[in-house]
Amino acid sequence: MRNLERLTVETGRVIQRRYLLQRLVQQGQTCAIYQGFDQVLQRTVALKVATVEHIPAYRAAIRATAQFAHPNIIGIYDLIVEADALFIVQEYVDGDDFGTLLQSQLSPYHVVDLGVQICQALMYAGTPSRKISHGDLAPSSIIRDRRGLVRINNFALPGDVAYFSAWSVMGAAGGPIFADADLPVGQMSDGRRADDTRAVGLLLYQLLAGRTPDARTVEPTPDGRLRFMRNAPPEVCELVARTVIRQHPQHIASPEALHAELKTLAEALEPPPPISGQLAPAPAYQAVEEPVGRVAQAQFAPARSGGLSSQPLGSNSRLLDGEYATRTDTGGRMMTLDSSNASTAFDASMSAKLAAARQAAYAAPDVPVKRVNMPLVILFGLVLFALFFGLGYYLSTILIH
């Protein structure tokens, strides 16, 4: 760490007479990331600086992923080894880190879409010709650019032990923190595919979790329960629970399976473009605001007995027959799932309801039907008949005489 701290103050340095270190972007535990400038190709780049003790891990990761070319994966340009450090030259992405995404309070649709894009990157890396797992899919590996494209970094690196250890309380069922620890880092296996899939679920949960508006991080709950914000659609909460909770009877353990279900939800939640000249209605998933003194309830709450129950502010939460329960916290009203006894029911009709609600919200305005005045039409016809009859009689009289 001492060498890393020394490198972080050396802005203005030119690496290999080509890459200018302009400013420090992020200081991590194993590397520092700079914004730099490629003076040969005249373009902005990112330079990841790793100290000597971490060089073997980074070099192995670069060898495994150097040929990656996918819109959701940050590209690698160059690798420079010096006596005291390793410099990885990467594509520079101007966008929002995970902490900024937390503060922006993404809509359920955008949270689901983020999961779809992460799964696309994992599916690309896991194809038979590559067989690479991520292994370190923590918030520090995620950035979303200005176009809304999610970009993934840090493929095939050792996992962040502190991060995944802390989150193992959330439905991990006492299993190992990392599957198949005896395999080389980044090598694909069914266990590591399941680890990466669960890591996606953890990221989505953090974006949907109850928290203060200015929070840049989310901490796991001590009791292992999943607590969602009040405007999170229950079908999205259920899908996240099935991904995070390993002992869930319908546990999702592959990026392909998670991607398929997220795509279905994204299609149901995606707001249609506003009609030209009209204000876009509020999204169908938005919570309903109620008068002061009443507890507001989110739309799409299950109507079955034992589903989402209303409790007064300040009441304690409890699980009702393994179904959803509610609770109140400093972050507002939330839905709670118990990681040890989650509901196995998934409301498959919810997507259809969402689509129907969206269609109704954006239905075309009724066009008034013009009624025909039949008496006027009959009168007009009689007048025309009289005119033609008179004209015919007049012509016949002239021709006869």
Coordinates of C-alpha atoms in Angstrom, one line a residue:
M1 CA 0.0 0.0 0.0
R2 CA 2.9 2.3 0.6
N3 CA 4.0 2.2 -3.0
L4 CA 0.4 2.7 -4.1
E5 CA 0.1 5.9 -2.0
R6 CA 3.3 7.2 -3.5
L7 CA 2.0 6.7 -7.1
T8 CA -1.3 8.5 -6.4
V9 CA 0.4 11.9 -6.1
E10 CA 2.4 11.7 -9.3
T11 CA 0.0 13.5 -11.6
G12 CA 1.7 15.0 -14.6
R13 CA 3.9 12.0 -15.1
V14 CA 4.2 10.6 -18.7
I15 CA 4.3 6.8 -18.9
Q16 CA 6.5 5.3 -21.6
R17 CA 6.7 8.7 -23.3
R18 CA 3.1 8.4 -24.3
Y19 CA 0.4 8.4 -21.5
L20 CA 0.0 11.5 -19.5
L21 CA -1.4 11.0 -15.9
Q22 CA -3.8 13.9 -15.5
R23 CA -5.9 13.3 -12.4
L24 CA -6.7 10.6 -9.8
V25 CA -10.2 9.2 -10.4
Q26 CA -10.4 6.4 -7.8
Q27 CA -8.1 5.0 -5.1
G28 CA -8.8 1.3 -4.4
Q29 CA -7.2 -1.3 -2.1
T30 CA -5.1 -2.9 -4.9
C31 CA -4.8 -0.2 -7.5
A32 CA -5.3 3.5 -8.3
I33 CA -7.2 4.7 -11.4
Y34 CA -6.2 7.8 -13.3
Q35 CA -7.7 9.8 -16.1
G36 CA -4.9 10.1 -18.7
F37 CA -4.2 11.2 -22.2
D38 CA -2.7 9.2 -25.0
Q39 CA -0.4 11.7 -26.7
V40 CA 0.1 9.5 -29.7
L41 CA -3.5 8.8 -30.6
Q42 CA -4.8 12.0 -29.1
R43 CA -7.5 10.5 -27.0
T44 CA -8.5 10.3 -23.3
V45 CA -7.8 7.0 -21.6
A46 CA -8.0 5.4 -18.1
L47 CA -4.8 4.1 -16.5
K48 CA -5.1 1.5 -13.7
V49 CA -1.9 1.5 -11.6
A50 CA -1.2 -1.7 -9.6
T51 CA 1.8 -2.2 -7.2
V52 CA 4.3 -5.0 -7.4
E53 CA 2.5 -7.4 -5.1
H54 CA -0.6 -7.3 -7.3
I55 CA 1.1 -7.6 -10.7
P56 CA 0.6 -11.4 -11.1
A57 CA -3.1 -11.2 -10.5
Y58 CA -3.6 -8.3 -12.9
R59 CA -1.4 -9.8 -15.6
A60 CA -3.3 -13.1 -15.5
A61 CA -6.6 -11.1 -15.7
I62 CA -5.3 -9.2 -18.7
R63 CA -4.2 -12.3 -20.5
A64 CA -7.7 -13.9 -20.0
T65 CA -9.7 -10.8 -21.1
A66 CA -7.4 -8.9 -23.6
Q67 CA -9.5 -10.1 -26.6
F68 CA -12.9 -9.1 -25.1
A69 CA -14.9 -6.8 -27.3
H70 CA -18.4 -6.2 -25.9
P71 CA -20.4 -2.9 -25.5
N72 CA -21.0 -3.7 -21.8
I73 CA -17.3 -4.5 -21.0
I74 CA -14.6 -1.8 -20.7
G75 CA -11.9 -2.3 -23.3
I76 CA -8.2 -2.7 -22.7
Y77 CA -5.7 -0.9 -24.9
D78 CA -2.2 -1.4 -23.5
L79 CA -0.1 -3.0 -20.7
I80 CA 3.1 -1.5 -19.4
V81 CA 5.3 -3.1 -16.8
E82 CA 7.8 -1.0 -14.9
A83 CA 10.0 -1.8 -12.0
D84 CA 7.6 -0.6 -9.3
A85 CA 4.2 -0.8 -10.9
L86 CA 2.0 -2.2 -13.6
F87 CA 0.1 0.2 -15.8
I88 CA -3.1 -1.0 -17.5
V89 CA -4.3 1.4 -20.2
Q90 CA -8.1 1.1 -20.7
E91 CA -11.0 2.8 -22.4
Y92 CA -12.1 5.9 -20.5
V93 CA -15.8 5.9 -19.6
D94 CA -17.4 9.2 -18.7
G95 CA -20.4 8.3 -16.5
D96 CA -21.8 7.6 -13.1
D97 CA -20.3 5.2 -10.6
F98 CA -22.4 2.9 -8.4
G99 CA -22.6 5.4 -5.6
T100 CA -24.0 8.1 -7.9
L101 CA -26.6 5.6 -9.2
L102 CA -27.7 5.0 -5.6
Q103 CA -28.2 8.7 -5.1
S104 CA -30.1 9.1 -8.3
Q105 CA -32.9 6.8 -7.1
L106 CA -33.3 4.8 -10.3
S107 CA -36.8 3.8 -11.3
P108 CA -37.6 0.1 -11.2
Y109 CA -37.3 -0.1 -15.0
H110 CA -33.8 1.3 -15.0
V111 CA -32.7 -1.0 -12.2
V112 CA -34.0 -4.0 -14.1
D113 CA -32.4 -2.7 -17.3
L114 CA -29.0 -2.4 -15.5
G115 CA -29.3 -6.0 -14.5
V116 CA -30.1 -7.0 -18.1
Q117 CA -26.9 -5.3 -19.3
I118 CA -24.7 -6.8 -16.6
C119 CA -26.0 -10.3 -17.5
Q120 CA -25.2 -9.7 -21.2
A121 CA -21.6 -9.0 -20.3
L122 CA -21.4 -12.2 -18.1
M123 CA -23.0 -14.3 -20.8
Y124 CA -20.5 -13.0 -23.4
A125 CA -17.6 -13.8 -21.1
G126 CA -19.0 -17.3 -20.3
T127 CA -19.4 -18.5 -23.8
P128 CA -17.7 -21.8 -24.6
S129 CA -14.9 -20.1 -26.5
R130 CA -14.0 -17.9 -23.5
K131 CA -15.3 -19.6 -20.3
I132 CA -14.3 -16.6 -18.0
S133 CA -16.1 -15.7 -14.8
H134 CA -16.0 -12.3 -13.3
G135 CA -15.4 -13.1 -9.7
D136 CA -15.3 -9.6 -8.4
L137 CA -18.7 -8.1 -9.4
A138 CA -18.9 -5.5 -6.6
P139 CA -20.1 -1.9 -6.9
S140 CA -16.5 -0.7 -7.8
S141 CA -16.8 -2.7 -11.0
I142 CA -19.9 -0.9 -12.4
I143 CA -20.2 2.4 -14.2
R144 CA -23.0 3.7 -16.4
D145 CA -22.0 6.1 -19.2
R146 CA -24.0 9.2 -20.3
R147 CA -25.9 7.1 -22.9
G148 CA -27.2 4.8 -20.2
L149 CA -24.9 1.9 -21.2
V150 CA -23.6 -0.1 -18.3
R151 CA -19.9 -0.8 -18.4
I152 CA -18.2 -3.6 -16.5
N153 CA -14.6 -3.6 -15.2
N154 CA -12.3 -6.0 -13.3
F155 CA -13.1 -9.3 -15.0
A156 CA -11.1 -12.3 -13.8
L157 CA -9.7 -10.6 -10.7
P158 CA -9.7 -12.1 -7.2
G159 CA -13.0 -11.3 -5.4
D160 CA -13.3 -8.6 -2.8
V161 CA -13.3 -10.8 0.3
A162 CA -14.5 -8.0 2.7
Y163 CA -17.4 -7.1 0.4
F164 CA -18.7 -10.6 -0.3
S165 CA -18.1 -11.7 3.3
A166 CA -20.3 -8.9 4.6
W167 CA -23.1 -9.7 2.1
S168 CA -23.0 -13.4 2.8
V169 CA -25.5 -12.9 5.6
M170 CA -28.2 -12.1 2.9
G171 CA -29.5 -15.5 2.0
A172 CA -26.1 -17.2 1.5
A173 CA -27.2 -20.1 3.8
G174 CA -23.8 -20.4 5.4
G175 CA -22.1 -21.5 2.2
P176 CA -18.6 -20.6 1.1
I177 CA -17.9 -17.0 0.1
F178 CA -16.4 -18.1 -3.2
A179 CA -17.2 -21.3 -5.0
D180 CA -14.4 -23.5 -6.4
A181 CA -11.6 -21.6 -4.6
D182 CA -9.1 -24.2 -5.8
L183 CA -9.5 -23.2 -9.5
P184 CA -7.4 -20.5 -11.1
V185 CA -9.0 -17.0 -10.7
G186 CA -11.4 -16.3 -13.5
Q187 CA -11.8 -19.9 -14.7
M188 CA -15.4 -20.7 -15.3
S189 CA -17.4 -23.3 -13.3
D190 CA -21.0 -23.8 -12.4
G191 CA -20.3 -22.6 -8.9
R192 CA -18.7 -19.4 -10.1
R193 CA -21.5 -18.8 -12.6
A194 CA -23.8 -19.0 -9.6
D195 CA -21.6 -16.6 -7.6
D196 CA -21.6 -14.0 -10.4
T197 CA -25.4 -14.4 -10.8
R198 CA -25.9 -13.8 -7.1
A199 CA -23.5 -10.8 -7.2
V200 CA -25.9 -9.3 -9.8
G201 CA -28.8 -9.8 -7.5
L202 CA -26.9 -8.1 -4.7
L203 CA -26.3 -5.1 -6.9
L204 CA -29.9 -4.8 -7.9
Y205 CA -31.0 -5.2 -4.3
Q206 CA -28.8 -2.3 -3.2
L207 CA -30.4 -0.1 -5.9
L208 CA -33.9 -1.0 -4.6
A209 CA -33.1 -1.1 -0.8
G210 CA -34.5 1.4 1.6
R211 CA -31.9 4.0 2.4
T212 CA -31.5 7.8 3.0
P213 CA -31.6 9.9 -0.2
D214 CA -27.9 10.9 0.0
A215 CA -26.6 7.4 0.7
R216 CA -23.7 6.3 -1.6
T217 CA -23.5 2.8 -0.1
V218 CA -25.9 0.2 1.3
E219 CA -25.0 -2.0 4.2
P220 CA -26.3 -5.6 4.6
T221 CA -29.0 -5.9 7.3
P222 CA -27.9 -7.7 10.4
D223 CA -30.9 -10.1 10.3
G224 CA -30.4 -11.0 6.7
R225 CA -33.8 -9.7 5.5
L226 CA -34.2 -7.9 2.2
R227 CA -35.8 -4.6 2.7
F228 CA -37.1 -2.8 -0.4
M229 CA -38.2 0.7 -1.0
R230 CA -42.0 1.2 -1.1
N231 CA -42.2 1.9 -4.9
A232 CA -40.4 -1.4 -5.8
P233 CA -42.8 -3.6 -7.7
P234 CA -43.3 -6.9 -5.8
E235 CA -42.4 -9.0 -8.9
V236 CA -39.0 -7.3 -9.1
C237 CA -38.5 -7.8 -5.4
E238 CA -39.3 -11.5 -5.8
L239 CA -36.9 -11.9 -8.6
V240 CA -34.1 -10.3 -6.7
A241 CA -34.9 -12.5 -3.7
R242 CA -34.7 -15.6 -5.9
T243 CA -31.3 -14.5 -7.1
V244 CA -29.8 -13.5 -3.7
I245 CA -31.2 -16.3 -1.5
R246 CA -29.4 -19.5 -2.3
Q247 CA -31.8 -21.8 -0.5
H248 CA -34.8 -20.3 -2.3
P249 CA -36.8 -23.2 -4.0
Q250 CA -36.7 -21.2 -7.3
H251 CA -33.2 -19.9 -6.9
I252 CA -31.6 -18.5 -10.0
A253 CA -28.1 -19.7 -10.5
S254 CA -27.0 -18.7 -14.0
P255 CA -26.7 -15.4 -15.9
E256 CA -28.8 -16.8 -18.8
A257 CA -31.8 -17.6 -16.5
L258 CA -31.6 -14.3 -14.8
H259 CA -31.3 -12.4 -18.1
A260 CA -34.4 -14.1 -19.5
E261 CA -36.5 -13.1 -16.5
L262 CA -35.1 -9.6 -16.3
K263 CA -35.9 -9.0 -20.0
T264 CA -39.5 -10.0 -19.4
L265 CA -39.8 -7.5 -16.5
A266 CA -38.0 -4.8 -18.5
E267 CA -40.5 -5.2 -21.4
A268 CA -43.4 -4.9 -18.9
L269 CA -41.9 -1.9 -17.0
E270 CA -40.5 0.1 -19.9
P271 CA -42.4 3.4 -20.2
P272 CA -43.5 4.1 -23.8
P273 CA -42.3 7.4 -25.4
P274 CA -44.5 10.4 -24.6
I275 CA -46.9 11.4 -27.4
S276 CA -45.8 14.6 -29.1
G277 CA -47.3 17.7 -27.6
Q278 CA -48.5 15.8 -24.5
L279 CA -47.1 15.5 -21.0
A280 CA -46.0 12.0 -20.2
P281 CA -48.1 10.4 -17.5
A282 CA -46.6 9.1 -14.3
P283 CA -45.1 5.6 -14.6
A284 CA -47.4 2.8 -13.7
Y285 CA -45.2 1.5 -10.9
Q286 CA -45.1 4.8 -9.0
A287 CA -46.4 4.7 -5.4
V288 CA -49.7 6.4 -4.6
E289 CA -49.4 9.4 -2.3
E290 CA -52.2 9.4 0.3
P291 CA -53.4 12.2 2.6
V292 CA -51.4 12.9 5.8
G293 CA -52.4 10.6 8.6
R294 CA -52.8 7.5 6.3
V295 CA -50.2 5.0 5.4
A296 CA -49.5 5.0 1.7
Q297 CA -49.4 1.7 -0.1
A298 CA -47.5 0.9 -3.3
Q299 CA -49.4 -0.2 -6.3
F300 CA -49.2 -3.8 -7.4
A301 CA -49.4 -5.1 -3.8
P302 CA -50.6 -8.7 -3.7
A303 CA -54.3 -8.9 -3.1
R304 CA -54.1 -12.4 -1.5
S305 CA -54.5 -12.9 2.2
G306 CA -51.2 -12.7 4.0
G307 CA -49.6 -10.6 1.3
L308 CA -48.4 -7.0 1.8
S309 CA -50.0 -5.9 5.1
S310 CA -50.3 -2.3 6.3
Q311 CA -48.9 -1.4 9.7
P312 CA -48.9 1.9 11.5
L313 CA -45.7 4.0 11.3
G314 CA -43.2 2.9 13.9
S315 CA -44.5 -0.7 14.1
N316 CA -42.2 -3.7 14.1
S317 CA -42.0 -5.9 11.0
R318 CA -42.8 -9.6 11.1
L319 CA -43.2 -12.3 8.5
L320 CA -46.7 -13.7 7.8
D321 CA -46.7 -17.3 6.8
G322 CA -43.6 -16.9 4.7
E323 CA -45.2 -14.2 2.6
Y324 CA -44.3 -10.5 2.3
A325 CA -44.4 -8.2 5.3
T326 CA -44.0 -4.5 5.7
R327 CA -42.0 -2.3 8.0
T328 CA -41.2 1.3 8.5
D329 CA -37.6 2.6 8.7
T330 CA -35.8 5.9 8.4
G331 CA -35.8 5.5 4.6
G332 CA -39.6 5.4 4.4
R333 CA -42.1 2.6 4.1
M334 CA -40.5 -0.7 2.8
M335 CA -41.3 -4.2 1.8
T336 CA -39.4 -6.9 3.6
L337 CA -38.4 -10.4 2.6
D338 CA -37.1 -13.0 5.0
S339 CA -34.1 -14.7 3.5
S340 CA -34.7 -17.8 5.5
N341 CA -38.4 -18.2 4.6
A342 CA -39.1 -16.4 1.4
S343 CA -42.3 -16.8 -0.6
T344 CA -42.0 -19.2 -3.5
A345 CA -45.0 -17.8 -5.3
F346 CA -44.2 -15.6 -8.3
D347 CA -47.1 -13.7 -9.8
A348 CA -46.7 -14.5 -13.4
S349 CA -49.7 -12.3 -14.4
M350 CA -48.0 -9.2 -13.0
S351 CA -46.2 -8.5 -16.3
A352 CA -49.5 -8.6 -18.2
K353 CA -51.1 -6.3 -15.6
L354 CA -48.2 -3.9 -16.0
A355 CA -48.5 -3.9 -19.8
A356 CA -52.3 -3.4 -19.5
A357 CA -51.9 -0.5 -17.1
R358 CA -49.3 1.1 -19.3
Q359 CA -51.5 0.7 -22.4
A360 CA -54.5 2.2 -20.5
A361 CA -52.3 5.1 -19.3
Y362 CA -51.2 5.9 -22.8
A363 CA -54.4 5.2 -24.7
A364 CA -55.2 7.4 -27.6
P365 CA -57.8 10.1 -26.9
D366 CA -61.3 9.4 -28.0
V367 CA -62.3 11.0 -31.3
P368 CA -65.8 12.4 -31.3
V369 CA -68.2 10.7 -33.7
K370 CA -70.1 13.0 -36.0
R371 CA -73.8 12.2 -36.2
V372 CA -75.6 12.4 -39.6
N373 CA -78.8 14.6 -39.7
M374 CA -81.1 12.2 -41.5
P375 CA -84.1 14.7 -42.0
L376 CA -81.8 17.1 -43.7
V377 CA -80.4 14.5 -46.0
I378 CA -84.0 13.4 -47.0
L379 CA -85.0 17.0 -47.7
F380 CA -82.0 17.6 -49.8
G381 CA -82.8 14.4 -51.8
L382 CA -86.4 15.5 -52.4
V383 CA -85.2 18.9 -53.7
L384 CA -82.8 17.3 -56.1
F385 CA -85.6 15.0 -57.3
A386 CA -88.0 17.9 -57.9
L387 CA -85.4 19.8 -59.9
F388 CA -84.5 16.9 -62.1
F389 CA -88.2 16.0 -62.6
G390 CA -89.0 19.6 -63.7
L391 CA -86.0 19.8 -66.0
G392 CA -87.0 16.5 -67.7
Y393 CA -90.6 17.7 -68.2
Y394 CA -89.5 21.0 -69.7
L395 CA -87.1 19.2 -72.2
S396 CA -89.8 16.7 -73.2
T397 CA -92.3 19.5 -73.9
I398 CA -89.8 21.3 -76.2
L399 CA -88.9 18.2 -78.1
I400 CA -92.5 17.1 -78.7
H401 CA -93.6 20.5 -80.2

